PDB file of N, CA and C in Angstrom:
ATOM      1  N   MET M 151       0.843  -1.180   0.000  1.00 50.00           N
ATOM      2  CA  MET M 151       0.000   0.000   0.000  1.00 50.00           C
ATOM      3  C   MET M 151       0.887   1.241   0.000  1.00 50.00           C
ATOM      4  N   ALA M 152       0.500   2.258  -0.755  1.00 59.00           N
ATOM      5  CA  ALA M 152       1.285   3.479  -0.861  1.00 59.00           C
ATOM      6  C   ALA M 152       1.201   4.284   0.431  1.00 59.00           C
ATOM      7  N   GLU M 153       2.307   4.920   0.763  1.00 74.00           N
ATOM      8  CA  GLU M 153       2.352   5.740   1.966  1.00 74.00           C
ATOM      9  C   GLU M 153       1.701   7.088   1.704  1.00 74.00           C
ATOM     10  N   ARG M 154       0.849   7.517   2.618  1.00 82.00           N
ATOM     11  CA  ARG M 154       0.183   8.814   2.482  1.00 82.00           C
ATOM     12  C   ARG M 154       1.079   9.874   3.090  1.00 82.00           C
ATOM     13  N   THR M 155       1.368  10.903   2.312  1.00 90.00           N
ATOM     14  CA  THR M 155       2.179  12.002   2.814  1.00 90.00           C
ATOM     15  C   THR M 155       1.324  13.257   2.900  1.00 90.00           C
ATOM     16  N   VAL M 156       1.503  14.000   3.969  1.00 90.00           N
ATOM     17  CA  VAL M 156       0.758  15.240   4.177  1.00 90.00           C
ATOM     18  C   VAL M 156       1.375  16.319   3.303  1.00 90.00           C
ATOM     19  N   MET M 157       0.559  16.939   2.440  1.00 91.00           N
ATOM     20  CA  MET M 157       1.074  18.010   1.597  1.00 91.00           C
ATOM     21  C   MET M 157       0.635  19.384   2.075  1.00 91.00           C
ATOM     22  N   ALA M 158      -0.403  19.454   2.927  1.00 93.00           N
ATOM     23  CA  ALA M 158      -0.866  20.747   3.440  1.00 93.00           C
ATOM     24  C   ALA M 158      -1.741  20.522   4.668  1.00 93.00           C
ATOM     25  N   THR M 159      -1.910  21.600   5.425  1.00 96.00           N
ATOM     26  CA  THR M 159      -2.836  21.624   6.555  1.00 96.00           C
ATOM     27  C   THR M 159      -3.734  22.837   6.370  1.00 96.00           C
ATOM     28  N   ILE M 160      -5.050  22.623   6.543  1.00 96.00           N
ATOM     29  CA  ILE M 160      -6.017  23.705   6.395  1.00 96.00           C
ATOM     30  C   ILE M 160      -6.814  23.841   7.687  1.00 96.00           C
ATOM     31  N   LYS M 161      -7.450  25.010   7.854  1.00 96.00           N
ATOM     32  CA  LYS M 161      -8.333  25.193   9.009  1.00 96.00           C
ATOM     33  C   LYS M 161      -9.480  26.106   8.620  1.00 96.00           C
ATOM     34  N   LEU M 162     -10.533  26.059   9.430  1.00 97.00           N
ATOM     35  CA  LEU M 162     -11.673  26.941   9.223  1.00 97.00           C
ATOM     36  C   LEU M 162     -11.274  28.383   9.464  1.00 97.00           C
ATOM     37  N   ALA M 163     -11.781  29.265   8.639  1.00 95.00           N
ATOM     38  CA  ALA M 163     -11.548  30.690   8.837  1.00 95.00           C
ATOM     39  C   ALA M 163     -12.402  31.182  10.003  1.00 95.00           C
ATOM     40  N   ARG M 164     -12.028  32.290  10.557  1.00 94.00           N
ATOM     41  CA  ARG M 164     -12.772  32.882  11.672  1.00 94.00           C
ATOM     42  C   ARG M 164     -14.209  33.164  11.248  1.00 94.00           C
ATOM     43  N   GLY M 165     -15.166  32.754  12.073  1.00 93.00           N
ATOM     44  CA  GLY M 165     -16.578  32.977  11.789  1.00 93.00           C
ATOM     45  C   GLY M 165     -17.252  31.799  11.094  1.00 93.00           C
ATOM     46  N   GLN M 166     -16.488  30.836  10.596  1.00 94.00           N
ATOM     47  CA  GLN M 166     -17.055  29.656   9.953  1.00 94.00           C
ATOM     48  C   GLN M 166     -17.310  28.585  11.004  1.00 94.00           C
ATOM     49  N   VAL M 167     -18.477  27.930  10.936  1.00 94.00           N
ATOM     50  CA  VAL M 167     -18.808  26.909  11.928  1.00 94.00           C
ATOM     51  C   VAL M 167     -18.641  25.493  11.402  1.00 94.00           C
ATOM     52  N   GLY M 168     -18.571  25.333  10.089  1.00 95.00           N
ATOM     53  CA  GLY M 168     -18.407  24.004   9.527  1.00 95.00           C
ATOM     54  C   GLY M 168     -18.081  24.058   8.051  1.00 95.00           C
ATOM     55  N   TYR M 169     -17.533  22.952   7.552  1.00 95.00           N
ATOM     56  CA  TYR M 169     -17.169  22.864   6.141  1.00 95.00           C
ATOM     57  C   TYR M 169     -17.130  21.390   5.755  1.00 95.00           C
ATOM     58  N   TYR M 170     -17.675  21.069   4.580  1.00 96.00           N
ATOM     59  CA  TYR M 170     -17.566  19.713   4.044  1.00 96.00           C
ATOM     60  C   TYR M 170     -17.333  19.802   2.548  1.00 96.00           C
ATOM     61  N   ASP M 171     -16.368  19.058   2.057  1.00 93.00           N
ATOM     62  CA  ASP M 171     -16.052  19.015   0.641  1.00 93.00           C
ATOM     63  C   ASP M 171     -16.298  17.602   0.127  1.00 93.00           C
ATOM     64  N   GLU M 172     -17.216  17.469  -0.819  1.00 93.00           N
ATOM     65  CA  GLU M 172     -17.563  16.154  -1.354  1.00 93.00           C
ATOM     66  C   GLU M 172     -16.451  15.535  -2.199  1.00 93.00           C
ATOM     67  N   LEU M 173     -15.615  16.363  -2.819  1.00 89.00           N
ATOM     68  CA  LEU M 173     -14.542  15.828  -3.662  1.00 89.00           C
ATOM     69  C   LEU M 173     -13.421  15.194  -2.841  1.00 89.00           C
ATOM     70  N   SER M 174     -13.029  15.862  -1.769  1.00 90.00           N
ATOM     71  CA  SER M 174     -11.915  15.366  -0.961  1.00 90.00           C
ATOM     72  C   SER M 174     -12.367  14.681   0.327  1.00 90.00           C
ATOM     73  N   HIS M 175     -13.643  14.776   0.644  1.00 92.00           N
ATOM     74  CA  HIS M 175     -14.228  14.216   1.866  1.00 92.00           C
ATOM     75  C   HIS M 175     -13.624  14.823   3.131  1.00 92.00           C
ATOM     76  N   VAL M 176     -13.254  16.103   3.052  1.00 94.00           N
ATOM     77  CA  VAL M 176     -12.748  16.828   4.214  1.00 94.00           C
ATOM     78  C   VAL M 176     -13.946  17.402   4.957  1.00 94.00           C
ATOM     79  N   HIS M 177     -14.001  17.134   6.265  1.00 96.00           N
ATOM     80  CA  HIS M 177     -15.101  17.612   7.102  1.00 96.00           C
ATOM     81  C   HIS M 177     -14.496  18.353   8.287  1.00 96.00           C
ATOM     82  N   LEU M 178     -14.804  19.643   8.393  1.00 96.00           N
ATOM     83  CA  LEU M 178     -14.301  20.471   9.483  1.00 96.00           C
ATOM     84  C   LEU M 178     -15.467  21.009  10.297  1.00 96.00           C
ATOM     85  N   THR M 179     -15.305  21.050  11.600  1.00 95.00           N
ATOM     86  CA  THR M 179     -16.318  21.595  12.502  1.00 95.00           C
ATOM     87  C   THR M 179     -15.620  22.458  13.545  1.00 95.00           C
ATOM     88  N   ILE M 180     -16.390  23.076  14.417  1.00 94.00           N
ATOM     89  CA  ILE M 180     -15.806  23.857  15.504  1.00 94.00           C
ATOM     90  C   ILE M 180     -14.982  22.950  16.415  1.00 94.00           C
ATOM     91  N   GLY M 181     -15.435  21.728  16.618  1.00 95.00           N
ATOM     92  CA  GLY M 181     -14.712  20.775  17.458  1.00 95.00           C
ATOM     93  C   GLY M 181     -13.457  20.222  16.811  1.00 95.00           C
ATOM     94  N   LYS M 182     -13.407  20.191  15.480  1.00 96.00           N
ATOM     95  CA  LYS M 182     -12.244  19.721  14.724  1.00 96.00           C
ATOM     96  C   LYS M 182     -11.991  20.706  13.581  1.00 96.00           C
ATOM     97  N   PRO M 183     -11.381  21.857  13.896  1.00 95.00           N
ATOM     98  CA  PRO M 183     -11.265  22.925  12.904  1.00 95.00           C
ATOM     99  C   PRO M 183     -10.102  22.784  11.916  1.00 95.00           C
ATOM    100  N   THR M 184      -9.206  21.811  12.109  1.00 96.00           N
ATOM    101  CA  THR M 184      -8.077  21.654  11.195  1.00 96.00           C
ATOM    102  C   THR M 184      -8.080  20.260  10.588  1.00 96.00           C
ATOM    103  N   ALA M 185      -7.447  20.153   9.406  1.00 95.00           N
ATOM    104  CA  ALA M 185      -7.334  18.856   8.737  1.00 95.00           C
ATOM    105  C   ALA M 185      -6.078  18.838   7.889  1.00 95.00           C
ATOM    106  N   ASN M 186      -5.487  17.658   7.788  1.00 95.00           N
ATOM    107  CA  ASN M 186      -4.353  17.457   6.898  1.00 95.00           C
ATOM    108  C   ASN M 186      -4.877  17.063   5.527  1.00 95.00           C
ATOM    109  N   ILE M 187      -4.223  17.552   4.488  1.00 93.00           N
ATOM    110  CA  ILE M 187      -4.549  17.190   3.117  1.00 93.00           C
ATOM    111  C   ILE M 187      -3.410  16.320   2.613  1.00 93.00           C
ATOM    112  N   TYR M 188      -3.732  15.135   2.145  1.00 92.00           N
ATOM    113  CA  TYR M 188      -2.727  14.169   1.725  1.00 92.00           C
ATOM    114  C   TYR M 188      -2.520  14.209   0.217  1.00 92.00           C
ATOM    115  N   SER M 189      -1.353  13.768  -0.218  1.00 88.00           N
ATOM    116  CA  SER M 189      -1.053  13.743  -1.647  1.00 88.00           C
ATOM    117  C   SER M 189      -2.058  12.837  -2.351  1.00 88.00           C
ATOM    118  N   GLY M 190      -2.458  13.242  -3.533  1.00 86.00           N
ATOM    119  CA  GLY M 190      -3.436  12.490  -4.299  1.00 86.00           C
ATOM    120  C   GLY M 190      -4.872  12.927  -4.068  1.00 86.00           C
ATOM    121  N   THR M 191      -5.088  13.884  -3.173  1.00 88.00           N
ATOM    122  CA  THR M 191      -6.426  14.381  -2.872  1.00 88.00           C
ATOM    123  C   THR M 191      -6.859  15.393  -3.928  1.00 88.00           C
ATOM    124  N   ASN M 192      -8.129  15.319  -4.334  1.00 88.00           N
ATOM    125  CA  ASN M 192      -8.675  16.300  -5.259  1.00 88.00           C
ATOM    126  C   ASN M 192      -8.918  17.592  -4.481  1.00 88.00           C
ATOM    127  N   CYS M 193      -8.129  18.616  -4.772  1.00 89.00           N
ATOM    128  CA  CYS M 193      -8.153  19.859  -3.998  1.00 89.00           C
ATOM    129  C   CYS M 193      -8.856  21.010  -4.707  1.00 89.00           C
ATOM    130  N   ALA M 194      -9.587  20.752  -5.772  1.00 89.00           N
ATOM    131  CA  ALA M 194     -10.196  21.828  -6.558  1.00 89.00           C
ATOM    132  C   ALA M 194     -11.110  22.704  -5.702  1.00 89.00           C
ATOM    133  N   GLN M 195     -12.019  22.114  -4.957  1.00 92.00           N
ATOM    134  CA  GLN M 195     -12.954  22.897  -4.144  1.00 92.00           C
ATOM    135  C   GLN M 195     -12.259  23.529  -2.945  1.00 92.00           C
ATOM    136  N   ILE M 196     -11.258  22.869  -2.409  1.00 93.00           N
ATOM    137  CA  ILE M 196     -10.522  23.428  -1.274  1.00 93.00           C
ATOM    138  C   ILE M 196      -9.799  24.703  -1.713  1.00 93.00           C
ATOM    139  N   ARG M 197      -9.198  24.686  -2.910  1.00 92.00           N
ATOM    140  CA  ARG M 197      -8.531  25.890  -3.427  1.00 92.00           C
ATOM    141  C   ARG M 197      -9.519  27.053  -3.548  1.00 92.00           C
ATOM    142  N   ARG M 198     -10.711  26.770  -4.085  1.00 92.00           N
ATOM    143  CA  ARG M 198     -11.731  27.814  -4.226  1.00 92.00           C
ATOM    144  C   ARG M 198     -12.174  28.342  -2.860  1.00 92.00           C
ATOM    145  N   SER M 199     -12.280  27.455  -1.883  1.00 94.00           N
ATOM    146  CA  SER M 199     -12.704  27.872  -0.542  1.00 94.00           C
ATOM    147  C   SER M 199     -11.642  28.721   0.147  1.00 94.00           C
ATOM    148  N   ILE M 200     -10.373  28.439  -0.120  1.00 94.00           N
ATOM    149  CA  ILE M 200      -9.297  29.269   0.437  1.00 94.00           C
ATOM    150  C   ILE M 200      -9.331  30.646  -0.210  1.00 94.00           C
ATOM    151  N   LYS M 201      -9.528  30.689  -1.525  1.00 93.00           N
ATOM    152  CA  LYS M 201      -9.599  31.982  -2.224  1.00 93.00           C
ATOM    153  C   LYS M 201     -10.778  32.820  -1.750  1.00 93.00           C
ATOM    154  N   SER M 202     -11.904  32.162  -1.442  1.00 95.00           N
ATOM    155  CA  SER M 202     -13.091  32.908  -1.009  1.00 95.00           C
ATOM    156  C   SER M 202     -13.037  33.289   0.469  1.00 95.00           C
ATOM    157  N   GLY M 203     -12.102  32.715   1.234  1.00 95.00           N
ATOM    158  CA  GLY M 203     -11.959  33.074   2.636  1.00 95.00           C
ATOM    159  C   GLY M 203     -12.645  32.153   3.614  1.00 95.00           C
ATOM    160  N   ARG M 204     -13.234  31.066   3.153  1.00 95.00           N
ATOM    161  CA  ARG M 204     -13.882  30.116   4.073  1.00 95.00           C
ATOM    162  C   ARG M 204     -12.865  29.264   4.818  1.00 95.00           C
ATOM    163  N   LEU M 205     -11.723  28.995   4.166  1.00 96.00           N
ATOM    164  CA  LEU M 205     -10.658  28.193   4.758  1.00 96.00           C
ATOM    165  C   LEU M 205      -9.358  28.970   4.745  1.00 96.00           C
ATOM    166  N   ILE M 206      -8.430  28.542   5.609  1.00 96.00           N
ATOM    167  CA  ILE M 206      -7.099  29.129   5.675  1.00 96.00           C
ATOM    168  C   ILE M 206      -6.080  28.015   5.481  1.00 96.00           C
ATOM    169  N   LEU M 207      -5.100  28.263   4.628  1.00 95.00           N
ATOM    170  CA  LEU M 207      -3.996  27.332   4.430  1.00 95.00           C
ATOM    171  C   LEU M 207      -2.975  27.603   5.522  1.00 95.00           C
ATOM    172  N   VAL M 208      -2.823  26.655   6.458  1.00 95.00           N
ATOM    173  CA  VAL M 208      -1.943  26.835   7.610  1.00 95.00           C
ATOM    174  C   VAL M 208      -0.485  26.620   7.194  1.00 95.00           C
ATOM    175  N   ASN M 209      -0.212  25.509   6.518  1.00 94.00           N
ATOM    176  CA  ASN M 209       1.137  25.263   6.019  1.00 94.00           C
ATOM    177  C   ASN M 209       1.075  24.304   4.842  1.00 94.00           C
ATOM    178  N   GLY M 210       2.149  24.252   4.090  1.00 91.00           N
ATOM    179  CA  GLY M 210       2.216  23.378   2.929  1.00 91.00           C
ATOM    180  C   GLY M 210       1.681  24.047   1.681  1.00 91.00           C
ATOM    181  N   SER M 211       1.383  23.220   0.693  1.00 89.00           N
ATOM    182  CA  SER M 211       0.911  23.713  -0.595  1.00 89.00           C
ATOM    183  C   SER M 211      -0.087  22.717  -1.167  1.00 89.00           C
ATOM    184  N   LEU M 212      -1.059  23.233  -1.905  1.00 85.00           N
ATOM    185  CA  LEU M 212      -2.046  22.370  -2.559  1.00 85.00           C
ATOM    186  C   LEU M 212      -1.668  22.105  -4.015  1.00 85.00           C
ATOM    187  N   GLY M 213      -0.510  22.563  -4.430  1.00 77.00           N
ATOM    188  CA  GLY M 213      -0.071  22.359  -5.803  1.00 77.00           C
ATOM    189  C   GLY M 213      -0.736  23.335  -6.750  1.00 77.00           C
ATOM    190  N   LYS M 214      -0.426  23.166  -8.038  1.00 75.00           N
ATOM    191  CA  LYS M 214      -0.991  24.049  -9.050  1.00 75.00           C
ATOM    192  C   LYS M 214      -2.434  23.659  -9.337  1.00 75.00           C
ATOM    193  N   GLU M 215      -3.209  24.659  -9.717  1.00 71.00           N
ATOM    194  CA  GLU M 215      -4.594  24.408 -10.095  1.00 71.00           C
ATOM    195  C   GLU M 215      -4.619  23.787 -11.480  1.00 71.00           C
ATOM    196  N   VAL M 216      -5.316  22.666 -11.610  1.00 67.00           N
ATOM    197  CA  VAL M 216      -5.423  21.976 -12.885  1.00 67.00           C
ATOM    198  C   VAL M 216      -6.594  22.576 -13.651  1.00 67.00           C
ATOM    199  N   LYS M 217      -6.308  23.080 -14.838  1.00 70.00           N
ATOM    200  CA  LYS M 217      -7.360  23.678 -15.647  1.00 70.00           C
ATOM    201  C   LYS M 217      -8.247  22.580 -16.223  1.00 70.00           C
ATOM    202  N   PRO M 218      -9.559  22.821 -16.304  1.00 70.00           N
ATOM    203  CA  PRO M 218     -10.442  21.811 -16.890  1.00 70.00           C
ATOM    204  C   PRO M 218     -10.133  21.649 -18.376  1.00 70.00           C
ATOM    205  N   PHE M 219     -10.253  20.423 -18.852  1.00 71.00           N
ATOM    206  CA  PHE M 219      -9.961  20.169 -20.255  1.00 71.00           C
ATOM    207  C   PHE M 219     -11.221  20.306 -21.086  1.00 71.00           C
ATOM    208  N   LYS M 220     -11.038  20.554 -22.368  1.00 78.00           N
ATOM    209  CA  LYS M 220     -12.177  20.578 -23.272  1.00 78.00           C
ATOM    210  C   LYS M 220     -11.791  19.817 -24.527  1.00 78.00           C
ATOM    211  N   ILE M 221     -12.768  19.204 -25.132  1.00 81.00           N
ATOM    212  CA  ILE M 221     -12.553  18.413 -26.338  1.00 81.00           C
ATOM    213  C   ILE M 221     -12.676  19.341 -27.537  1.00 81.00           C
ATOM    214  N   VAL M 222     -11.669  19.319 -28.393  1.00 82.00           N
ATOM    215  CA  VAL M 222     -11.669  20.160 -29.580  1.00 82.00           C
ATOM    216  C   VAL M 222     -11.439  19.294 -30.823  1.00 82.00           C
ATOM    217  N   GLU M 223     -11.907  19.784 -31.942  1.00 84.00           N
ATOM    218  CA  GLU M 223     -11.720  19.077 -33.215  1.00 84.00           C
ATOM    219  C   GLU M 223     -10.476  19.604 -33.885  1.00 84.00           C
ATOM    220  N   HIS M 224      -9.630  18.688 -34.368  1.00 82.00           N
ATOM    221  CA  HIS M 224      -8.404  19.060 -35.071  1.00 82.00           C
ATOM    222  C   HIS M 224      -8.227  18.096 -36.241  1.00 82.00           C
ATOM    223  N   ASN M 225      -8.367  18.606 -37.442  1.00 87.00           N
ATOM    224  CA  ASN M 225      -8.266  17.793 -38.668  1.00 87.00           C
ATOM    225  C   ASN M 225      -9.252  16.641 -38.683  1.00 87.00           C
ATOM    226  N   GLY M 226     -10.476  16.901 -38.240  1.00 83.00           N
ATOM    227  CA  GLY M 226     -11.511  15.891 -38.271  1.00 83.00           C
ATOM    228  C   GLY M 226     -11.451  14.882 -37.148  1.00 83.00           C
ATOM    229  N   LYS M 227     -10.516  15.038 -36.219  1.00 83.00           N
ATOM    230  CA  LYS M 227     -10.374  14.124 -35.071  1.00 83.00           C
ATOM    231  C   LYS M 227     -10.604  14.906 -33.784  1.00 83.00           C
ATOM    232  N   TYR M 228     -11.032  14.204 -32.767  1.00 78.00           N
ATOM    233  CA  TYR M 228     -11.286  14.830 -31.464  1.00 78.00           C
ATOM    234  C   TYR M 228     -10.254  14.394 -30.455  1.00 78.00           C
TER     235      TYR M 228
END
């Protein structure tokens, strides 16, 4: 089994009482306001929540944001 490595730690921003992310299954409450984010976790929604101020990145990095792909036609092929 692959070893899980912590790549970041996040916490609830001041004034937030709870947070749940369906993509990464991170659940934060007043009783458990911090969580470790492990490598291989889908962090798309967590990045958006940090930008909007709902979460705070305590330490580490969530990596680069992966842009969504789109299918395009090129010489009759997709």
